[in-house]
Short mmCIF file of N, CA and C in Angstrom, two decimals:
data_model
loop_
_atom_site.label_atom_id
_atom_site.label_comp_id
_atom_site.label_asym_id
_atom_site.label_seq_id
_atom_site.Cartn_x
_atom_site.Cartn_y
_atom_site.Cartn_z
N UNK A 1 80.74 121.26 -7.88
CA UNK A 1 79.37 121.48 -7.47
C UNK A 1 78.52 120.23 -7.74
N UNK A 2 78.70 119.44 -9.03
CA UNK A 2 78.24 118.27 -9.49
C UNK A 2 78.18 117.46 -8.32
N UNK A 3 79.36 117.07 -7.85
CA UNK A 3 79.87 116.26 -6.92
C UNK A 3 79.21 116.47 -5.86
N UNK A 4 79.08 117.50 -5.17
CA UNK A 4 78.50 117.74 -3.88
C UNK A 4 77.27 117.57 -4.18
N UNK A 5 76.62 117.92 -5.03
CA UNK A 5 74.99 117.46 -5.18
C UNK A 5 75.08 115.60 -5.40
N UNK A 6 75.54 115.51 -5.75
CA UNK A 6 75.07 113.80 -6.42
C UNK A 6 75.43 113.42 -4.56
N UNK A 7 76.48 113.79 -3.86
CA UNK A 7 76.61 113.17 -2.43
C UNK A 7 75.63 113.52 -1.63
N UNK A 8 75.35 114.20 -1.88
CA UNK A 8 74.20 115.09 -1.16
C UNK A 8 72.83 114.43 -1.06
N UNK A 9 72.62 114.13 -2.76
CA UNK A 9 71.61 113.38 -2.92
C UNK A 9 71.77 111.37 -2.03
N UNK A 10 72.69 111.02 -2.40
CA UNK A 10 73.43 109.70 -1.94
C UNK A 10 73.07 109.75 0.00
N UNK A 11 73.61 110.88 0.05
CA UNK A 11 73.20 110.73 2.36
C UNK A 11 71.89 111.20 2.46
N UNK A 12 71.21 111.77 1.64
CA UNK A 12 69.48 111.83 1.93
C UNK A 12 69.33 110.76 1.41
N UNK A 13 69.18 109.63 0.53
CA UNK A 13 68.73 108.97 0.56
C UNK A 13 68.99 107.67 1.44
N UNK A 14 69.99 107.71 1.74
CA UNK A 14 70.95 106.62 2.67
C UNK A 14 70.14 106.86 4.66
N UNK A 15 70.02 108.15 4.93
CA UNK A 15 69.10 108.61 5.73
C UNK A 15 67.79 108.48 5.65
N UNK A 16 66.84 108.88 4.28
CA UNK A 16 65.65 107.98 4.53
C UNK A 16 65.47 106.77 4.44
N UNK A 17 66.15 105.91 3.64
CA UNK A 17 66.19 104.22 4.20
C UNK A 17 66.49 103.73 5.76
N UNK A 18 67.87 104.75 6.60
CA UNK A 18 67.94 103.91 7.35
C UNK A 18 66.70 105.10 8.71
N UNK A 19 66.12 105.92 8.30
CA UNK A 19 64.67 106.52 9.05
C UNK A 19 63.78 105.18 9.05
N UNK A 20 63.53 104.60 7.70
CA UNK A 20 62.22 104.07 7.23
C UNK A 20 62.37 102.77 8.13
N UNK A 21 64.04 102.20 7.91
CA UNK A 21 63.88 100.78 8.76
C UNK A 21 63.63 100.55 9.74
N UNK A 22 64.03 101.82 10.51
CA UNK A 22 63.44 102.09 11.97
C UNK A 22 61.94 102.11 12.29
N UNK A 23 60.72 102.57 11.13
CA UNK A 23 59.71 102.92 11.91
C UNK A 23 59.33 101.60 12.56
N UNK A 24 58.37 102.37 13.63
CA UNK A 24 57.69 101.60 14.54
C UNK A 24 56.08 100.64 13.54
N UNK A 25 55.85 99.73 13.71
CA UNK A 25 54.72 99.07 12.92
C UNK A 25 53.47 99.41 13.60
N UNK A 26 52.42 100.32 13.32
CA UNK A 26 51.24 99.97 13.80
C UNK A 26 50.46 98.76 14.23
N UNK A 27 50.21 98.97 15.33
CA UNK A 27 49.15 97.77 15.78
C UNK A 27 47.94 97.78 15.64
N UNK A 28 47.48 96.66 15.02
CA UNK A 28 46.12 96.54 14.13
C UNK A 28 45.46 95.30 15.33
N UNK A 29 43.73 95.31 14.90
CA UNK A 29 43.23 94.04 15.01
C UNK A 29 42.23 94.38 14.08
N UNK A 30 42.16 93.22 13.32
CA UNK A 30 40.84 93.10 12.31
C UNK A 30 40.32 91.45 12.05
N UNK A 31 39.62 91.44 11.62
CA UNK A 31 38.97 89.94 11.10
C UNK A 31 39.78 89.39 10.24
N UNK A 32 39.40 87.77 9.82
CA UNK A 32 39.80 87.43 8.84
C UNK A 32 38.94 86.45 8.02
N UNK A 33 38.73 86.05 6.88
CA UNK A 33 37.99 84.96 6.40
C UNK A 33 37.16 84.48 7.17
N UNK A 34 38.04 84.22 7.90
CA UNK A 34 36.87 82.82 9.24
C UNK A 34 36.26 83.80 9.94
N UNK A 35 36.72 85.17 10.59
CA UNK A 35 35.92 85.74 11.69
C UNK A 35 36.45 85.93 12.47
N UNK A 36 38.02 85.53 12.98
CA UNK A 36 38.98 85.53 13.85
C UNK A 36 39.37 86.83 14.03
N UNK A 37 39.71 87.38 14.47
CA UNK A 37 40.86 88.27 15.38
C UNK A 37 41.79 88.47 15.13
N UNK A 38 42.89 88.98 14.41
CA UNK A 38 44.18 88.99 14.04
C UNK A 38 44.72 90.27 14.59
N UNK A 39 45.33 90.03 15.12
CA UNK A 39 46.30 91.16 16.23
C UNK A 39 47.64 90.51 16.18
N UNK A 40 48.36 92.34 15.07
CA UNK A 40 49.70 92.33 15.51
C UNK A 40 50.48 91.44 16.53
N UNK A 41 50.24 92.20 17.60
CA UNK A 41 51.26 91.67 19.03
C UNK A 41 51.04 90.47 19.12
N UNK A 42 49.57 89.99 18.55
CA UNK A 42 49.65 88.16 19.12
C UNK A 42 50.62 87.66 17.76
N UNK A 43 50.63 88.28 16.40
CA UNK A 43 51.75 87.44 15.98
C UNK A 43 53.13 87.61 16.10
N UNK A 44 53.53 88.57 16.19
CA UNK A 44 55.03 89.56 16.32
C UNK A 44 55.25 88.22 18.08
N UNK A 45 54.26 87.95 18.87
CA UNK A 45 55.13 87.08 19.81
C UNK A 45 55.42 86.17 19.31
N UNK A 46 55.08 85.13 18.04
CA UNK A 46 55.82 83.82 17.49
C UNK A 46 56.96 84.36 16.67
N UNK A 47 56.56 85.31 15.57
CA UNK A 47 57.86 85.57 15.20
C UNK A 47 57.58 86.83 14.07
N UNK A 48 57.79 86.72 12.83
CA UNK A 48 57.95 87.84 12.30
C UNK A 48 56.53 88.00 11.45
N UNK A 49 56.36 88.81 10.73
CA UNK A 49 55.57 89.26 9.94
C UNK A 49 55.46 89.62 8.53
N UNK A 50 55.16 89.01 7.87
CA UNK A 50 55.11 89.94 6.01
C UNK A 50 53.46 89.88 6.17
N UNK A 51 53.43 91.09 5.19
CA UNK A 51 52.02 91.19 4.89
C UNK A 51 52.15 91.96 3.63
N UNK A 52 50.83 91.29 2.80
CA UNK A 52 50.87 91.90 1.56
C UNK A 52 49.39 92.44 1.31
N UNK A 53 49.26 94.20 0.98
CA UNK A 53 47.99 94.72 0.56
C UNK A 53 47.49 94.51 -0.76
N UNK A 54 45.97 93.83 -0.56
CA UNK A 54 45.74 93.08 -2.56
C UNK A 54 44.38 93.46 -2.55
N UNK A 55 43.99 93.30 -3.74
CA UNK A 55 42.12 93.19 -4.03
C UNK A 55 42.09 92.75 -5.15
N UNK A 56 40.75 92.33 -5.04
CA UNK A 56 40.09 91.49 -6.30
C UNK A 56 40.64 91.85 -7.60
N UNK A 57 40.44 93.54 -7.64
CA UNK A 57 40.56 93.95 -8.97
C UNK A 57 41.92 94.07 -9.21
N UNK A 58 43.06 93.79 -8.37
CA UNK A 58 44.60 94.02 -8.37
C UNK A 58 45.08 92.83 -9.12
N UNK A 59 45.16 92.96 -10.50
CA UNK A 59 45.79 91.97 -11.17
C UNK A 59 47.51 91.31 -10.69
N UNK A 60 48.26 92.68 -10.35
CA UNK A 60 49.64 92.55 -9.93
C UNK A 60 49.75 91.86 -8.32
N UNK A 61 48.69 92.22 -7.77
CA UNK A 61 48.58 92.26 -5.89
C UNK A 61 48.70 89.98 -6.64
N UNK A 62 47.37 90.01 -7.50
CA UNK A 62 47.32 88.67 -7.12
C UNK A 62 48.62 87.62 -7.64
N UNK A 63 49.45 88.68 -8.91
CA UNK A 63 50.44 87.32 -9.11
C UNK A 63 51.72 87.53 -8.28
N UNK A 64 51.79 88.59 -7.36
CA UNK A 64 52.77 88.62 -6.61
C UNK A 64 52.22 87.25 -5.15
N UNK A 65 51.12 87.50 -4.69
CA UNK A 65 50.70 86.42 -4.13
C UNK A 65 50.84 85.50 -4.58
N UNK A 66 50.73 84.65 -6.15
CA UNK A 66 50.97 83.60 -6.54
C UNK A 66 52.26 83.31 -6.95
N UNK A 67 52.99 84.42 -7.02
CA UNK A 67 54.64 84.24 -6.94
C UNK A 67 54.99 83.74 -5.44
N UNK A 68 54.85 84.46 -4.42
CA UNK A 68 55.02 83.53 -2.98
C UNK A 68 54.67 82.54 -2.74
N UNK A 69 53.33 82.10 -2.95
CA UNK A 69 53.09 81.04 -3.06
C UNK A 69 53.89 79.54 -2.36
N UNK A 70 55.11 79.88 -3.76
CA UNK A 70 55.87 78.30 -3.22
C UNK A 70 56.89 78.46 -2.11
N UNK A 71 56.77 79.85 -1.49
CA UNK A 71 57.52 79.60 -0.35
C UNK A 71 56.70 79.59 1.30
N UNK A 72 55.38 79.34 1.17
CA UNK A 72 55.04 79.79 2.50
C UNK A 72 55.40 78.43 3.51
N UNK A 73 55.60 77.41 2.81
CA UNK A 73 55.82 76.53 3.58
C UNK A 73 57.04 76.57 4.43
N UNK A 74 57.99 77.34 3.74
CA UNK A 74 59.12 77.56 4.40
C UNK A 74 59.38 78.39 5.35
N UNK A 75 58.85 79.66 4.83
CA UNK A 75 58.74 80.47 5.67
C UNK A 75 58.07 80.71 7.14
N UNK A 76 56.82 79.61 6.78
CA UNK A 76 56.09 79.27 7.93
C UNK A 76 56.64 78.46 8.87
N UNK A 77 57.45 77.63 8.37
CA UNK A 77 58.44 76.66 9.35
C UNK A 77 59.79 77.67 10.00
N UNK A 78 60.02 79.03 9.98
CA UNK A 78 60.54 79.67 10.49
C UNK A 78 59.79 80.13 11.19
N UNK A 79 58.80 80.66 11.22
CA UNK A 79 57.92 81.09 12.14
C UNK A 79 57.65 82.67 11.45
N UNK A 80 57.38 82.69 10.39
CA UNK A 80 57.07 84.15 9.84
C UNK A 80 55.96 84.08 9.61
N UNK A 81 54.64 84.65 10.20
CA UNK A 81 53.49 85.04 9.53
C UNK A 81 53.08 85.86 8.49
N UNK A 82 52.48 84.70 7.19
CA UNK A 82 52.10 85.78 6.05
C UNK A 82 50.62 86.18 6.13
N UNK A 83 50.33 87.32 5.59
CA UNK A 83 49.31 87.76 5.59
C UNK A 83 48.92 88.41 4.38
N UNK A 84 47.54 88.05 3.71
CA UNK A 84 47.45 89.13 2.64
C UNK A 84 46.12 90.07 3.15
N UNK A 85 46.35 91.04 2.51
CA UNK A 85 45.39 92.02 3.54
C UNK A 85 44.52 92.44 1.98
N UNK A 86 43.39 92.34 2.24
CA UNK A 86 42.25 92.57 1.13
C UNK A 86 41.80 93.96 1.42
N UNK A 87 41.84 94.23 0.90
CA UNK A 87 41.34 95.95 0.80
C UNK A 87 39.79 96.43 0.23
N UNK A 88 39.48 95.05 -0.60
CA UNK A 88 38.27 95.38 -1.10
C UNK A 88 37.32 95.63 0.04
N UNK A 89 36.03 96.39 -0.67
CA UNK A 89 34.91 96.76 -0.06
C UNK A 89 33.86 95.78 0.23
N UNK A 90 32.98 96.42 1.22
CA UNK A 90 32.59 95.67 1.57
C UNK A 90 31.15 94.36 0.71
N UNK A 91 31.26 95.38 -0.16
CA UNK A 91 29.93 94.31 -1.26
C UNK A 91 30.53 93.28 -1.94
N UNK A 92 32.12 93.34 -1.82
CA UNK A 92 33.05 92.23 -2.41
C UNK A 92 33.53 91.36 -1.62
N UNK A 93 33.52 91.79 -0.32
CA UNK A 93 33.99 90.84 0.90
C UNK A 93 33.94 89.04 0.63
N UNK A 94 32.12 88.64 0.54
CA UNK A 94 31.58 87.31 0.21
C UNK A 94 32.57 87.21 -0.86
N UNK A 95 33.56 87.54 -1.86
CA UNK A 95 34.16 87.37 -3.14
C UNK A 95 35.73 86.39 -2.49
N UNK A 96 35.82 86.97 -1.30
CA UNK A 96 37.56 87.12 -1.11
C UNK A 96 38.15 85.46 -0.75
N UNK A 97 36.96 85.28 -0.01
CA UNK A 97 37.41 83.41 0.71
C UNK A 97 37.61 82.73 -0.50
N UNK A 98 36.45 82.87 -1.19
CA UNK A 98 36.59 81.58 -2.34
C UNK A 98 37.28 81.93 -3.35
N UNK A 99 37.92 83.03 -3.49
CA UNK A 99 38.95 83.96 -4.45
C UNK A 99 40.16 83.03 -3.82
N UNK A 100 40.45 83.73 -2.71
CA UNK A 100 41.69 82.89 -1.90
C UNK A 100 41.97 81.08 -2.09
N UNK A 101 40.76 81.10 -1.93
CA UNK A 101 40.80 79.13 -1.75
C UNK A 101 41.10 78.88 -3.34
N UNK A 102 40.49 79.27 -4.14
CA UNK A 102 40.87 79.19 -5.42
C UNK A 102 42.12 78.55 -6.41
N UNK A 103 42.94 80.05 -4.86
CA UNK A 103 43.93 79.79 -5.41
C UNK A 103 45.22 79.41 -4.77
N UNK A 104 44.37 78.87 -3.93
CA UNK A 104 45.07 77.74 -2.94
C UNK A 104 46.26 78.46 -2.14
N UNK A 105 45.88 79.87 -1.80
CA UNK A 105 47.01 80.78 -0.54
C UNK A 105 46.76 79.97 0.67
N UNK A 106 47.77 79.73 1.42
CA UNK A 106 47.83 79.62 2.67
C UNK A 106 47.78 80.93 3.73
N UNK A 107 47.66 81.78 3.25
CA UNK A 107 47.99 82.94 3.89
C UNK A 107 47.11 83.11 4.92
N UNK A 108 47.11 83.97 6.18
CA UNK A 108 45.98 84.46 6.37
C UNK A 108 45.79 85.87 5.82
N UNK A 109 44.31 85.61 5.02
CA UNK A 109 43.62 86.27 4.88
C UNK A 109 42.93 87.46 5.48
N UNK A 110 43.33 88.65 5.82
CA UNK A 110 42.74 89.53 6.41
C UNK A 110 41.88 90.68 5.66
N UNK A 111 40.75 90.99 6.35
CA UNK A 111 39.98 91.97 5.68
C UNK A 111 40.23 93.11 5.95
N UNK A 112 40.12 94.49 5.09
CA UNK A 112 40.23 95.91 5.71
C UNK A 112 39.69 96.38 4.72
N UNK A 113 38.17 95.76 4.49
CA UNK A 113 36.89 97.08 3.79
C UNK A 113 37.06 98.21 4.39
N UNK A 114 37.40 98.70 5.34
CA UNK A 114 36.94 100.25 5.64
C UNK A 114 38.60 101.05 5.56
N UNK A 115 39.31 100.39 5.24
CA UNK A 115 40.69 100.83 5.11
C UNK A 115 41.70 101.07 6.23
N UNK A 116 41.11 100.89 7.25
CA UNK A 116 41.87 101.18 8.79
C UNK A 116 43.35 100.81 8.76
N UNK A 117 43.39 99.57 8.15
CA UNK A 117 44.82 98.81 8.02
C UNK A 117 46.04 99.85 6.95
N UNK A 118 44.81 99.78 5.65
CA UNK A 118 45.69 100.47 4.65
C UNK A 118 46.12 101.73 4.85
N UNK A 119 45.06 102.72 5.66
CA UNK A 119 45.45 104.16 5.95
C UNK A 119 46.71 104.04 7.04
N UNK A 120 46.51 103.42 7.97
CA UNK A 120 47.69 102.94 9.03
C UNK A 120 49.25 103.04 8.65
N UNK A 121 48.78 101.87 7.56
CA UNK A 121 50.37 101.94 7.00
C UNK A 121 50.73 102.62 6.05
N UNK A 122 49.81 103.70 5.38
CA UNK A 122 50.18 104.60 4.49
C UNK A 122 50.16 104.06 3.11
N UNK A 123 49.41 103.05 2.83
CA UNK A 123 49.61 102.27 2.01
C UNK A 123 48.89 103.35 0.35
N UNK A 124 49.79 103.80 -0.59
CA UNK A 124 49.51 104.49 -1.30
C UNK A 124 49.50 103.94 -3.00
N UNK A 125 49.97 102.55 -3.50
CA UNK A 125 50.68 101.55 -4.51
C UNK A 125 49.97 100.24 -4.18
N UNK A 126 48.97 99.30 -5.23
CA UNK A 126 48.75 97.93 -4.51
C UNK A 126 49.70 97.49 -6.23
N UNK A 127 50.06 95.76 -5.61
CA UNK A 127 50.64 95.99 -4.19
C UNK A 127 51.68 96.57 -3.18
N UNK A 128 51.19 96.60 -1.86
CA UNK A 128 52.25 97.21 -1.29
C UNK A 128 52.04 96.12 0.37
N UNK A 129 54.10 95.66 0.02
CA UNK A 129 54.57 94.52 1.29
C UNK A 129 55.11 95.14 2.36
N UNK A 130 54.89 94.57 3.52
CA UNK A 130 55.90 94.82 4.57
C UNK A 130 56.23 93.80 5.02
N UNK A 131 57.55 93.82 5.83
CA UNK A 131 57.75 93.17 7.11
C UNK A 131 57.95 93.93 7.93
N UNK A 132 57.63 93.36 9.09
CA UNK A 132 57.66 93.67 10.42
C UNK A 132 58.66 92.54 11.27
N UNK A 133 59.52 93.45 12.17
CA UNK A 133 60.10 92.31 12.50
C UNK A 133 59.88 91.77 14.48
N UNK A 134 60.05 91.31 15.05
CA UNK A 134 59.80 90.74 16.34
C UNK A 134 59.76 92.20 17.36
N UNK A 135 60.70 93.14 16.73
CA UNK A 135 60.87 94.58 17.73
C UNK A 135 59.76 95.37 17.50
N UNK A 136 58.58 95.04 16.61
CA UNK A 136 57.65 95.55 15.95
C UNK A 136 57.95 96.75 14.89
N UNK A 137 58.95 96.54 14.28
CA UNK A 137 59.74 97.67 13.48
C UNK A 137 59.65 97.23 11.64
N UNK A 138 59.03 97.90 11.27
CA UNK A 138 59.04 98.14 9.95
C UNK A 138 60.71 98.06 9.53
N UNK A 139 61.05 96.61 8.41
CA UNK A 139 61.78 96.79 8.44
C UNK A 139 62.69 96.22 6.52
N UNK A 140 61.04 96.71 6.00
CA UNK A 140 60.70 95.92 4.24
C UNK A 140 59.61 96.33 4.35
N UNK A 141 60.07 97.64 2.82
CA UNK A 141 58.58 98.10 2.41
C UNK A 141 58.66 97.87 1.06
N UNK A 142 58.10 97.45 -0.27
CA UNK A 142 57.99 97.49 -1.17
C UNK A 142 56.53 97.03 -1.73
N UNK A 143 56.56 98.78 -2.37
CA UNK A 143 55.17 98.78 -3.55
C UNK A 143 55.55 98.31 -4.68
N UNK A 144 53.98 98.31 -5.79
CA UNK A 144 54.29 97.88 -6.95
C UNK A 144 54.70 96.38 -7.26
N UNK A 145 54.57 95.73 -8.25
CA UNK A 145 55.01 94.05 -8.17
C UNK A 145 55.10 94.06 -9.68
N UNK A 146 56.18 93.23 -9.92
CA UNK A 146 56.81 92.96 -11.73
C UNK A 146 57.20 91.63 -11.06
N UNK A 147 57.22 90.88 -12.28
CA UNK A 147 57.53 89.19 -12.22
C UNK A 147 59.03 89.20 -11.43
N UNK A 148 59.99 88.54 -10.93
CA UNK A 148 60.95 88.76 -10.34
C UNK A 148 60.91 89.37 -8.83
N UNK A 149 59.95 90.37 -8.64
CA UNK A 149 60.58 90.78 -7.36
C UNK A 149 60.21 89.73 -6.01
N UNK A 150 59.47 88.87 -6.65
CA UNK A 150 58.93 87.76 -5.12
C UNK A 150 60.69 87.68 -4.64
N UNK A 151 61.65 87.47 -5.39
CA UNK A 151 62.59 87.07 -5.34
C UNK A 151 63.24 88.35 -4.15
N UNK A 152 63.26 89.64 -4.42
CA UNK A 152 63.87 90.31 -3.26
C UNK A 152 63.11 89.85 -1.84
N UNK A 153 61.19 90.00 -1.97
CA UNK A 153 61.02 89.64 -0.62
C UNK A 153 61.64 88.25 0.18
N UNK A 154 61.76 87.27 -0.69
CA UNK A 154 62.17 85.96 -0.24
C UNK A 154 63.43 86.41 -0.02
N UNK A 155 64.30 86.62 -0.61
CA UNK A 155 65.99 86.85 0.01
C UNK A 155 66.30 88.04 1.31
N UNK A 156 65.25 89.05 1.18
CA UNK A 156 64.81 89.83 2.75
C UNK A 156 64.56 88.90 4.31
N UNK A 157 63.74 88.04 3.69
CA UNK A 157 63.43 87.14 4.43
C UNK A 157 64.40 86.29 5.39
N UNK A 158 64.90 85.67 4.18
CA UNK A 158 65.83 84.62 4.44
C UNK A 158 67.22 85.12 5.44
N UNK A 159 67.10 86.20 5.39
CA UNK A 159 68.19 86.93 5.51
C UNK A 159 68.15 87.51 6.98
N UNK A 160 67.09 87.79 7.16
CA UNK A 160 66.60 87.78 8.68
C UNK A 160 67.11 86.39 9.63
N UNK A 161 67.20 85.64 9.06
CA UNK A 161 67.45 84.05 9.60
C UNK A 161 68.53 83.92 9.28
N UNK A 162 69.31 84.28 8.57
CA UNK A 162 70.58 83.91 8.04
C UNK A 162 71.56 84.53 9.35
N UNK A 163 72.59 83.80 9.43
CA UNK A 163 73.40 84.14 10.86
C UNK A 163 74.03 85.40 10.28
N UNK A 164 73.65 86.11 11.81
CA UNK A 164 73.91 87.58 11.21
C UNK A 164 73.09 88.83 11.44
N UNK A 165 71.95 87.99 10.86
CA UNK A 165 70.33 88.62 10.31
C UNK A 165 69.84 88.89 11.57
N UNK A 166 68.64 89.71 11.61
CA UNK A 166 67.55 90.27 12.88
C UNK A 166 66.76 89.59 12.44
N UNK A 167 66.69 88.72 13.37
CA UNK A 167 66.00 87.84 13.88
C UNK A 167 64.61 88.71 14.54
N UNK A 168 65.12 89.77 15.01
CA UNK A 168 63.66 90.90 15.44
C UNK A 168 63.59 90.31 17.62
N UNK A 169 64.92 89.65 18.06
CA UNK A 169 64.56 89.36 18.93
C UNK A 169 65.39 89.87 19.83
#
């Protein structure tokens, strides 16, 4: 009986991972720092997507951002768009540019004071990452941030590119 439960448990969970990799990614447009426009579909046509949900007061949101950090250059030369998505409100907004510049993200910066983005993706844990890949498919979700894990998103990444990998095309 042991046995059949622990398997049991093992193909539900093996089934909601491979449900989750499948979902479809919501399509967003919202502002960013500058005032721009940021729409999904216009980046998903260069190539892939990570995005990370943070705010001011998210001590973890910001050192997982400063854990990526030393890879956006790379990643950007693949053609992956990063994004950190600010969640704060709107009396903190004026806070977020010079927060960002600070600390010298390349990212783009996107705003979602009213939460449109975060409710979208169900976002319930800051922080909480995705990728998205070229098929517009959710395909890397991870909440929560401890020193080390920059390291799974970067090897997710890489791995997409790695021969073999979904490329998302």
């Amino acid at each position: 009986m042991k046995k059949f439960f622990i398997t049991l448990v093992i193909i539900s969970v093996f089934a909601l991972y491979a449900e989750e990799a499948s979902v479809a990614a919501p399509e967003f447009s919202l502002e960013d720092i500058d005032g721009n426009t940021v729409c999904l579909d216009s980046l998903l046509a260069d190539g892939p997507v990570f995005m990370s949900f943070w705010a001011l007061w998210c001590k973890m949101c910001i050192k997982e951002l400063d854990a990526l950090k030393p890879y956006y250059d790379e990643f950007d030369s693949l053609g992956v768009h990063m994004l950190a998505i600010s969640v704060d409100r709107a009396r903190s907004v004026p806070k977020v540019k010079p927060f960002a510049l600070s600390h010298k993200w390349k990212y783009g910066i996107v705003l979602d004071p009213d939460d449109i983005l975060r409710d979208l993706y169900h976002v319930q844990a800051m922080p909480s990452s995705f990728i998205i890949n070229q098929n517009k498919e959710i395909v890397f979700t991870h909440m929560g941030y401890k020193p080390g894990d920059e390291e799974i998103i970067v090897e997710t990444i890489r791995d997409m590119f790695s021969e073999g990998g979904d490329e998302g095309e």
